[in-house]
PDB file of N, CA, C and O in Angstrom:
ATOM      1  N   MET F   1      64.182 -17.839  19.982  1.00 54.00           N
ATOM      2  CA  MET F   1      65.003 -18.946  20.029  1.00 54.00           C
ATOM      3  C   MET F   1      64.694 -19.931  18.973  1.00 54.00           C
ATOM      4  O   MET F   1      64.952 -20.971  19.122  1.00 54.00           O
ATOM      5  N   PRO F   2      64.343 -19.218  17.727  1.00 75.00           N
ATOM      6  CA  PRO F   2      63.960 -20.308  16.635  1.00 75.00           C
ATOM      7  C   PRO F   2      65.188 -20.963  16.161  1.00 75.00           C
ATOM      8  O   PRO F   2      65.189 -22.110  15.827  1.00 75.00           O
ATOM      9  N   LEU F   3      66.456 -20.490  16.394  1.00 82.00           N
ATOM     10  CA  LEU F   3      67.672 -21.003  15.869  1.00 82.00           C
ATOM     11  C   LEU F   3      68.235 -22.096  17.090  1.00 82.00           C
ATOM     12  O   LEU F   3      69.299 -22.658  16.608  1.00 82.00           O
ATOM     13  N   ARG F   4      67.898 -22.039  18.068  1.00 86.00           N
ATOM     14  CA  ARG F   4      68.478 -22.631  19.413  1.00 86.00           C
ATOM     15  C   ARG F   4      68.696 -24.261  19.112  1.00 86.00           C
ATOM     16  O   ARG F   4      69.569 -24.867  19.212  1.00 86.00           O
ATOM     17  N   GLY F   5      67.447 -24.742  18.569  1.00 84.00           N
ATOM     18  CA  GLY F   5      67.378 -26.115  18.197  1.00 84.00           C
ATOM     19  C   GLY F   5      68.283 -26.455  17.151  1.00 84.00           C
ATOM     20  O   GLY F   5      69.188 -27.660  17.157  1.00 84.00           O
ATOM     21  N   LYS F   6      68.455 -25.887  16.147  1.00 86.00           N
ATOM     22  CA  LYS F   6      69.380 -25.725  14.967  1.00 86.00           C
ATOM     23  C   LYS F   6      70.711 -25.855  15.621  1.00 86.00           C
ATOM     24  O   LYS F   6      71.661 -26.758  14.903  1.00 86.00           O
ATOM     25  N   TYR F   7      71.231 -24.692  16.199  1.00 83.00           N
ATOM     26  CA  TYR F   7      72.421 -24.930  16.625  1.00 83.00           C
ATOM     27  C   TYR F   7      72.889 -25.679  17.522  1.00 83.00           C
ATOM     28  O   TYR F   7      73.970 -26.439  17.585  1.00 83.00           O
ATOM     29  N   SER F   8      71.900 -26.311  18.335  1.00 88.00           N
ATOM     30  CA  SER F   8      72.200 -27.276  19.255  1.00 88.00           C
ATOM     31  C   SER F   8      72.526 -28.838  18.754  1.00 88.00           C
ATOM     32  O   SER F   8      73.406 -29.541  19.035  1.00 88.00           O
ATOM     33  N   GLU F   9      71.712 -28.975  17.327  1.00 87.00           N
ATOM     34  CA  GLU F   9      72.156 -30.192  16.609  1.00 87.00           C
ATOM     35  C   GLU F   9      73.522 -30.109  16.049  1.00 87.00           C
ATOM     36  O   GLU F   9      74.360 -30.931  15.710  1.00 87.00           O
ATOM     37  N   LYS F  10      73.583 -29.001  15.385  1.00 88.00           N
ATOM     38  CA  LYS F  10      74.946 -28.816  14.888  1.00 88.00           C
ATOM     39  C   LYS F  10      76.157 -28.661  15.526  1.00 88.00           C
ATOM     40  O   LYS F  10      77.217 -29.347  15.385  1.00 88.00           O
ATOM     41  N   TYR F  11      76.057 -28.203  16.767  1.00 87.00           N
ATOM     42  CA  TYR F  11      77.182 -28.372  17.677  1.00 87.00           C
ATOM     43  C   TYR F  11      77.105 -29.455  18.710  1.00 87.00           C
ATOM     44  O   TYR F  11      77.590 -29.409  19.803  1.00 87.00           O
ATOM     45  N   ASN F  12      76.261 -30.390  18.611  1.00 90.00           N
ATOM     46  CA  ASN F  12      75.968 -31.408  19.604  1.00 90.00           C
ATOM     47  C   ASN F  12      77.477 -31.891  19.806  1.00 90.00           C
ATOM     48  O   ASN F  12      77.591 -32.326  21.264  1.00 90.00           O
ATOM     49  N   ASP F  13      78.241 -32.332  19.084  1.00 90.00           N
ATOM     50  CA  ASP F  13      79.576 -32.525  19.644  1.00 90.00           C
ATOM     51  C   ASP F  13      80.417 -31.835  20.402  1.00 90.00           C
ATOM     52  O   ASP F  13      81.063 -32.157  21.520  1.00 90.00           O
ATOM     53  N   ALA F  14      80.337 -30.554  20.187  1.00 88.00           N
ATOM     54  CA  ALA F  14      81.078 -29.675  21.175  1.00 88.00           C
ATOM     55  C   ALA F  14      80.259 -29.578  22.383  1.00 88.00           C
ATOM     56  O   ALA F  14      81.152 -29.531  23.418  1.00 88.00           O
ATOM     57  N   LEU F  15      79.135 -29.619  22.456  1.00 91.00           N
ATOM     58  CA  LEU F  15      78.372 -29.463  23.732  1.00 91.00           C
ATOM     59  C   LEU F  15      78.601 -30.721  24.611  1.00 91.00           C
ATOM     60  O   LEU F  15      78.983 -30.399  25.814  1.00 91.00           O
ATOM     61  N   ILE F  16      78.753 -31.834  23.976  1.00 93.00           N
ATOM     62  CA  ILE F  16      78.974 -33.104  24.586  1.00 93.00           C
ATOM     63  C   ILE F  16      80.205 -32.952  25.229  1.00 93.00           C
ATOM     64  O   ILE F  16      80.782 -33.484  26.315  1.00 93.00           O
ATOM     65  N   ALA F  17      81.368 -32.695  24.395  1.00 91.00           N
ATOM     66  CA  ALA F  17      82.804 -32.509  24.900  1.00 91.00           C
ATOM     67  C   ALA F  17      82.811 -31.722  25.938  1.00 91.00           C
ATOM     68  O   ALA F  17      83.720 -32.057  27.001  1.00 91.00           O
ATOM     69  N   LEU F  18      82.332 -30.267  25.749  1.00 90.00           N
ATOM     70  CA  LEU F  18      82.569 -29.505  26.755  1.00 90.00           C
ATOM     71  C   LEU F  18      81.905 -29.772  28.191  1.00 90.00           C
ATOM     72  O   LEU F  18      82.461 -29.458  29.141  1.00 90.00           O
ATOM     73  N   ALA F  19      80.779 -30.431  28.105  1.00 92.00           N
ATOM     74  CA  ALA F  19      80.212 -31.028  29.294  1.00 92.00           C
ATOM     75  C   ALA F  19      80.739 -31.987  29.808  1.00 92.00           C
ATOM     76  O   ALA F  19      81.046 -32.185  31.178  1.00 92.00           O
ATOM     77  N   ALA F  20      81.664 -32.854  29.019  1.00 94.00           N
ATOM     78  CA  ALA F  20      82.349 -34.020  29.793  1.00 94.00           C
ATOM     79  C   ALA F  20      83.445 -33.375  30.538  1.00 94.00           C
ATOM     80  O   ALA F  20      84.086 -33.815  31.415  1.00 94.00           O
ATOM     81  N   VAL F  21      84.253 -32.347  29.524  1.00 92.00           N
ATOM     82  CA  VAL F  21      85.530 -31.905  30.039  1.00 92.00           C
ATOM     83  C   VAL F  21      85.296 -31.120  31.535  1.00 92.00           C
ATOM     84  O   VAL F  21      86.040 -31.172  32.316  1.00 92.00           O
ATOM     85  N   SER F  22      84.194 -30.275  31.235  1.00 91.00           N
ATOM     86  CA  SER F  22      83.875 -29.433  32.478  1.00 91.00           C
ATOM     87  C   SER F  22      83.172 -29.979  33.581  1.00 91.00           C
ATOM     88  O   SER F  22      83.133 -29.561  34.880  1.00 91.00           O
ATOM     89  N   GLN F  23      82.570 -31.080  33.405  1.00 94.00           N
ATOM     90  CA  GLN F  23      81.396 -31.748  34.217  1.00 94.00           C
ATOM     91  C   GLN F  23      80.700 -30.774  34.682  1.00 94.00           C
ATOM     92  O   GLN F  23      80.261 -30.786  35.752  1.00 94.00           O
ATOM     93  N   ARG F  24      80.104 -29.833  33.751  1.00 92.00           N
ATOM     94  CA  ARG F  24      79.012 -28.762  33.932  1.00 92.00           C
ATOM     95  C   ARG F  24      78.084 -28.961  32.846  1.00 92.00           C
ATOM     96  O   ARG F  24      78.522 -29.275  31.486  1.00 92.00           O
ATOM     97  N   PRO F  25      76.952 -28.350  32.766  1.00 91.00           N
ATOM     98  CA  PRO F  25      75.909 -28.159  31.577  1.00 91.00           C
ATOM     99  C   PRO F  25      76.521 -27.373  30.831  1.00 91.00           C
ATOM    100  O   PRO F  25      77.087 -26.355  31.020  1.00 91.00           O
ATOM    101  N   ALA F  26      76.326 -27.807  29.507  1.00 93.00           N
ATOM    102  CA  ALA F  26      76.752 -26.803  28.297  1.00 93.00           C
ATOM    103  C   ALA F  26      75.590 -26.614  27.554  1.00 93.00           C
ATOM    104  O   ALA F  26      74.756 -27.830  27.184  1.00 93.00           O
ATOM    105  N   ASN F  27      75.065 -25.593  27.000  1.00 93.00           N
ATOM    106  CA  ASN F  27      73.752 -25.360  26.211  1.00 93.00           C
ATOM    107  C   ASN F  27      74.155 -24.111  25.462  1.00 93.00           C
ATOM    108  O   ASN F  27      74.935 -23.391  25.353  1.00 93.00           O
ATOM    109  N   VAL F  28      73.260 -24.115  24.197  1.00 93.00           N
ATOM    110  CA  VAL F  28      73.117 -23.122  23.285  1.00 93.00           C
ATOM    111  C   VAL F  28      72.245 -22.020  23.813  1.00 93.00           C
ATOM    112  O   VAL F  28      71.096 -22.539  24.244  1.00 93.00           O
ATOM    113  N   VAL F  29      72.683 -20.774  23.915  1.00 92.00           N
ATOM    114  CA  VAL F  29      71.787 -19.801  24.331  1.00 92.00           C
ATOM    115  C   VAL F  29      71.678 -18.624  23.354  1.00 92.00           C
ATOM    116  O   VAL F  29      72.599 -18.526  22.566  1.00 92.00           O
ATOM    117  N   ASP F  30      70.648 -17.777  23.541  1.00 89.00           N
ATOM    118  CA  ASP F  30      70.416 -16.725  22.711  1.00 89.00           C
ATOM    119  C   ASP F  30      70.891 -15.413  23.440  1.00 89.00           C
ATOM    120  O   ASP F  30      70.234 -15.209  24.523  1.00 89.00           O
ATOM    121  N   LEU F  31      71.844 -14.649  22.917  1.00 87.00           N
ATOM    122  CA  LEU F  31      72.325 -13.541  23.608  1.00 87.00           C
ATOM    123  C   LEU F  31      72.244 -12.461  22.703  1.00 87.00           C
ATOM    124  O   LEU F  31      72.706 -12.113  22.011  1.00 87.00           O
ATOM    125  N   ALA F  32      71.070 -11.700  23.061  1.00 85.00           N
ATOM    126  CA  ALA F  32      70.509 -10.474  22.199  1.00 85.00           C
ATOM    127  C   ALA F  32      70.458 -10.879  20.727  1.00 85.00           C
ATOM    128  O   ALA F  32      71.036 -10.071  19.786  1.00 85.00           O
ATOM    129  N   GLY F  33      69.869 -11.841  20.267  1.00 84.00           N
ATOM    130  CA  GLY F  33      69.859 -12.312  18.795  1.00 84.00           C
ATOM    131  C   GLY F  33      71.068 -13.054  18.240  1.00 84.00           C
ATOM    132  O   GLY F  33      71.048 -13.456  16.995  1.00 84.00           O
ATOM    133  N   GLU F  34      72.195 -13.060  19.138  1.00 88.00           N
ATOM    134  CA  GLU F  34      73.191 -13.907  18.505  1.00 88.00           C
ATOM    135  C   GLU F  34      73.259 -15.229  19.532  1.00 88.00           C
ATOM    136  O   GLU F  34      73.016 -15.040  20.757  1.00 88.00           O
ATOM    137  N   TYR F  35      73.583 -16.310  18.923  1.00 89.00           N
ATOM    138  CA  TYR F  35      73.693 -17.619  19.612  1.00 89.00           C
ATOM    139  C   TYR F  35      75.184 -17.880  20.095  1.00 89.00           C
ATOM    140  O   TYR F  35      76.112 -17.662  19.399  1.00 89.00           O
ATOM    141  N   ALA F  36      75.336 -18.514  21.033  1.00 90.00           N
ATOM    142  CA  ALA F  36      76.641 -18.919  21.626  1.00 90.00           C
ATOM    143  C   ALA F  36      76.366 -20.213  22.453  1.00 90.00           C
ATOM    144  O   ALA F  36      75.423 -20.680  22.878  1.00 90.00           O
ATOM    145  N   ILE F  37      77.513 -20.968  22.772  1.00 91.00           N
ATOM    146  CA  ILE F  37      77.563 -21.918  23.700  1.00 91.00           C
ATOM    147  C   ILE F  37      77.928 -21.335  25.002  1.00 91.00           C
ATOM    148  O   ILE F  37      78.744 -20.702  25.157  1.00 91.00           O
ATOM    149  N   ARG F  38      77.088 -22.046  25.921  1.00 93.00           N
ATOM    150  CA  ARG F  38      77.396 -21.507  27.298  1.00 93.00           C
ATOM    151  C   ARG F  38      77.738 -22.711  28.207  1.00 93.00           C
ATOM    152  O   ARG F  38      76.875 -23.570  28.333  1.00 93.00           O
ATOM    153  N   VAL F  39      78.643 -22.722  29.080  1.00 93.00           N
ATOM    154  CA  VAL F  39      79.022 -23.631  30.002  1.00 93.00           C
ATOM    155  C   VAL F  39      78.951 -22.989  31.590  1.00 93.00           C
ATOM    156  O   VAL F  39      79.517 -21.850  31.594  1.00 93.00           O
ATOM    157  N   ASP F  40      77.968 -23.398  32.157  1.00 91.00           N
ATOM    158  CA  ASP F  40      77.734 -22.951  33.632  1.00 91.00           C
ATOM    159  C   ASP F  40      78.754 -23.405  34.555  1.00 91.00           C
ATOM    160  O   ASP F  40      78.872 -24.541  34.684  1.00 91.00           O
ATOM    161  N   LEU F  41      79.444 -22.511  35.135  1.00 91.00           N
ATOM    162  CA  LEU F  41      80.591 -22.823  36.183  1.00 91.00           C
ATOM    163  C   LEU F  41      79.970 -22.580  37.660  1.00 91.00           C
ATOM    164  O   LEU F  41      78.752 -22.496  37.986  1.00 91.00           O
ATOM    165  N   GLU F  42      80.832 -22.844  38.684  1.00 91.00           N
ATOM    166  CA  GLU F  42      80.359 -22.315  40.064  1.00 91.00           C
ATOM    167  C   GLU F  42      80.325 -21.207  40.372  1.00 91.00           C
ATOM    168  O   GLU F  42      80.815 -20.167  39.524  1.00 91.00           O
ATOM    169  N   TYR F  43      79.712 -20.592  41.420  1.00 93.00           N
ATOM    170  CA  TYR F  43      79.642 -19.386  41.936  1.00 93.00           C
ATOM    171  C   TYR F  43      78.994 -18.335  40.973  1.00 93.00           C
ATOM    172  O   TYR F  43      79.414 -17.314  40.789  1.00 93.00           O
ATOM    173  N   ASN F  44      78.037 -18.910  40.322  1.00 91.00           N
ATOM    174  CA  ASN F  44      77.133 -17.932  39.207  1.00 91.00           C
ATOM    175  C   ASN F  44      78.167 -17.588  38.026  1.00 91.00           C
ATOM    176  O   ASN F  44      77.831 -16.379  37.623  1.00 91.00           O
ATOM    177  N   ARG F  45      78.998 -18.311  37.738  1.00 93.00           N
ATOM    178  CA  ARG F  45      79.829 -17.925  36.620  1.00 93.00           C
ATOM    179  C   ARG F  45      79.671 -18.736  35.386  1.00 93.00           C
ATOM    180  O   ARG F  45      79.390 -19.855  35.615  1.00 93.00           O
ATOM    181  N   TYR F  46      80.079 -18.405  34.211  1.00 91.00           N
ATOM    182  CA  TYR F  46      79.906 -19.159  33.102  1.00 91.00           C
ATOM    183  C   TYR F  46      81.097 -18.646  31.889  1.00 91.00           C
ATOM    184  O   TYR F  46      81.356 -17.692  32.083  1.00 91.00           O
ATOM    185  N   VAL F  47      81.204 -19.460  31.064  1.00 90.00           N
ATOM    186  CA  VAL F  47      82.014 -19.574  29.959  1.00 90.00           C
ATOM    187  C   VAL F  47      81.174 -19.075  28.758  1.00 90.00           C
ATOM    188  O   VAL F  47      80.214 -20.154  28.442  1.00 90.00           O
ATOM    189  N   VAL F  48      81.162 -18.368  27.789  1.00 89.00           N
ATOM    190  CA  VAL F  48      80.303 -18.186  26.415  1.00 89.00           C
ATOM    191  C   VAL F  48      81.408 -18.295  25.471  1.00 89.00           C
ATOM    192  O   VAL F  48      82.484 -17.669  25.525  1.00 89.00           O
ATOM    193  N   ALA F  49      81.021 -19.081  24.537  1.00 86.00           N
ATOM    194  CA  ALA F  49      81.967 -19.388  23.331  1.00 86.00           C
ATOM    195  C   ALA F  49      81.098 -19.436  22.014  1.00 86.00           C
ATOM    196  O   ALA F  49      80.175 -19.727  21.714  1.00 86.00           O
ATOM    197  N   THR F  50      81.826 -18.564  21.085  1.00 86.00           N
ATOM    198  CA  THR F  50      81.448 -18.534  19.703  1.00 86.00           C
ATOM    199  C   THR F  50      82.431 -18.728  18.673  1.00 86.00           C
ATOM    200  O   THR F  50      83.618 -18.928  19.157  1.00 86.00           O
ATOM    201  N   ASN F  51      82.019 -18.711  17.352  1.00 84.00           N
ATOM    202  CA  ASN F  51      83.136 -19.038  16.229  1.00 84.00           C
ATOM    203  C   ASN F  51      83.177 -17.853  15.382  1.00 84.00           C
ATOM    204  O   ASN F  51      83.890 -18.161  14.490  1.00 84.00           O
ATOM    205  N   THR F  52      82.333 -17.147  15.624  1.00 83.00           N
ATOM    206  CA  THR F  52      82.258 -15.672  14.800  1.00 83.00           C
ATOM    207  C   THR F  52      81.987 -14.584  15.816  1.00 83.00           C
ATOM    208  O   THR F  52      81.518 -14.851  16.578  1.00 83.00           O
ATOM    209  N   PRO F  53      82.613 -13.357  15.206  1.00 83.00           N
ATOM    210  CA  PRO F  53      82.276 -12.200  15.965  1.00 83.00           C
ATOM    211  C   PRO F  53      80.664 -12.050  16.449  1.00 83.00           C
ATOM    212  O   PRO F  53      80.317 -11.284  16.871  1.00 83.00           O
ATOM    213  N   GLN F  54      79.870 -12.680  15.031  1.00 83.00           N
ATOM    214  CA  GLN F  54      78.383 -12.320  15.174  1.00 83.00           C
ATOM    215  C   GLN F  54      77.650 -13.397  15.865  1.00 83.00           C
ATOM    216  O   GLN F  54      76.551 -13.670  15.892  1.00 83.00           O
ATOM    217  N   GLY F  55      78.478 -14.292  16.546  1.00 83.00           N
ATOM    218  CA  GLY F  55      77.870 -15.574  17.191  1.00 83.00           C
ATOM    219  C   GLY F  55      77.938 -16.762  16.584  1.00 83.00           C
ATOM    220  O   GLY F  55      78.984 -16.936  15.701  1.00 83.00           O
ATOM    221  N   LEU F  56      77.410 -17.897  16.799  1.00 85.00           N
ATOM    222  CA  LEU F  56      77.648 -19.060  16.101  1.00 85.00           C
ATOM    223  C   LEU F  56      77.438 -19.010  14.600  1.00 85.00           C
ATOM    224  O   LEU F  56      76.413 -18.366  14.179  1.00 85.00           O
ATOM    225  N   SER F  57      78.085 -19.874  13.961  1.00 82.00           N
ATOM    226  CA  SER F  57      77.850 -19.754  12.593  1.00 82.00           C
ATOM    227  C   SER F  57      77.096 -21.087  12.268  1.00 82.00           C
ATOM    228  O   SER F  57      77.072 -22.147  12.955  1.00 82.00           O
ATOM    229  N   GLY F  58      76.579 -20.956  10.945  1.00 78.00           N
ATOM    230  CA  GLY F  58      75.622 -22.301  10.525  1.00 78.00           C
ATOM    231  C   GLY F  58      76.626 -23.362  10.037  1.00 78.00           C
ATOM    232  O   GLY F  58      76.304 -24.376   9.995  1.00 78.00           O
ATOM    233  N   GLU F  59      77.901 -22.830  10.009  1.00 75.00           N
ATOM    234  CA  GLU F  59      78.967 -23.911   9.845  1.00 75.00           C
ATOM    235  C   GLU F  59      79.962 -24.014  10.874  1.00 75.00           C
ATOM    236  O   GLU F  59      80.725 -23.078  11.266  1.00 75.00           O
ATOM    237  N   PRO F  60      79.946 -25.196  11.425  1.00 71.00           N
ATOM    238  CA  PRO F  60      80.462 -25.604  12.639  1.00 71.00           C
ATOM    239  C   PRO F  60      82.124 -25.267  12.358  1.00 71.00           C
ATOM    240  O   PRO F  60      82.873 -25.095  13.652  1.00 71.00           O
ATOM    241  N   ASP F  61      82.517 -25.350  11.386  1.00 70.00           N
ATOM    242  CA  ASP F  61      84.148 -25.169  11.347  1.00 70.00           C
ATOM    243  C   ASP F  61      84.391 -23.905  10.830  1.00 70.00           C
ATOM    244  O   ASP F  61      85.811 -23.507  10.661  1.00 70.00           O
ATOM    245  N   ALA F  62      83.744 -22.807  10.990  1.00 65.00           N
ATOM    246  CA  ALA F  62      83.954 -21.438  10.613  1.00 65.00           C
ATOM    247  C   ALA F  62      84.767 -20.948  11.681  1.00 65.00           C
ATOM    248  O   ALA F  62      84.803 -21.449  12.961  1.00 65.00           O
ATOM    249  N   SER F  63      85.627 -20.017  11.308  1.00 63.00           N
ATOM    250  CA  SER F  63      86.405 -19.334  12.466  1.00 63.00           C
ATOM    251  C   SER F  63      86.365 -17.890  12.130  1.00 63.00           C
ATOM    252  O   SER F  63      86.635 -17.506  11.092  1.00 63.00           O
ATOM    253  N   GLY F  64      86.364 -16.963  13.238  1.00 56.00           N
ATOM    254  CA  GLY F  64      86.562 -15.620  13.135  1.00 56.00           C
ATOM    255  C   GLY F  64      87.766 -15.211  13.594  1.00 56.00           C
ATOM    256  O   GLY F  64      88.626 -15.815  14.156  1.00 56.00           O
ATOM    257  N   SER F  65      87.963 -13.832  13.739  1.00 49.00           N
ATOM    258  CA  SER F  65      89.230 -13.258  14.031  1.00 49.00           C
ATOM    259  C   SER F  65      89.169 -13.183  15.695  1.00 49.00           C
ATOM    260  O   SER F  65      88.375 -13.110  16.200  1.00 49.00           O
TER     261      SER F  65
END
């Protein structure tokens, strides 16, 4: 989890926006060495979002295929 804090800072606006829209917690999580934004929903369901196929990028405006 060494990059979790770094990505939480870089994606702070996205985390706040997702939490506000969904009215659910939004966090940066480590998924097998790749980082993603996770929004916890009802019934033990969640949404995971990344901006590259390799997980979150150090550049928030990056886009993957």
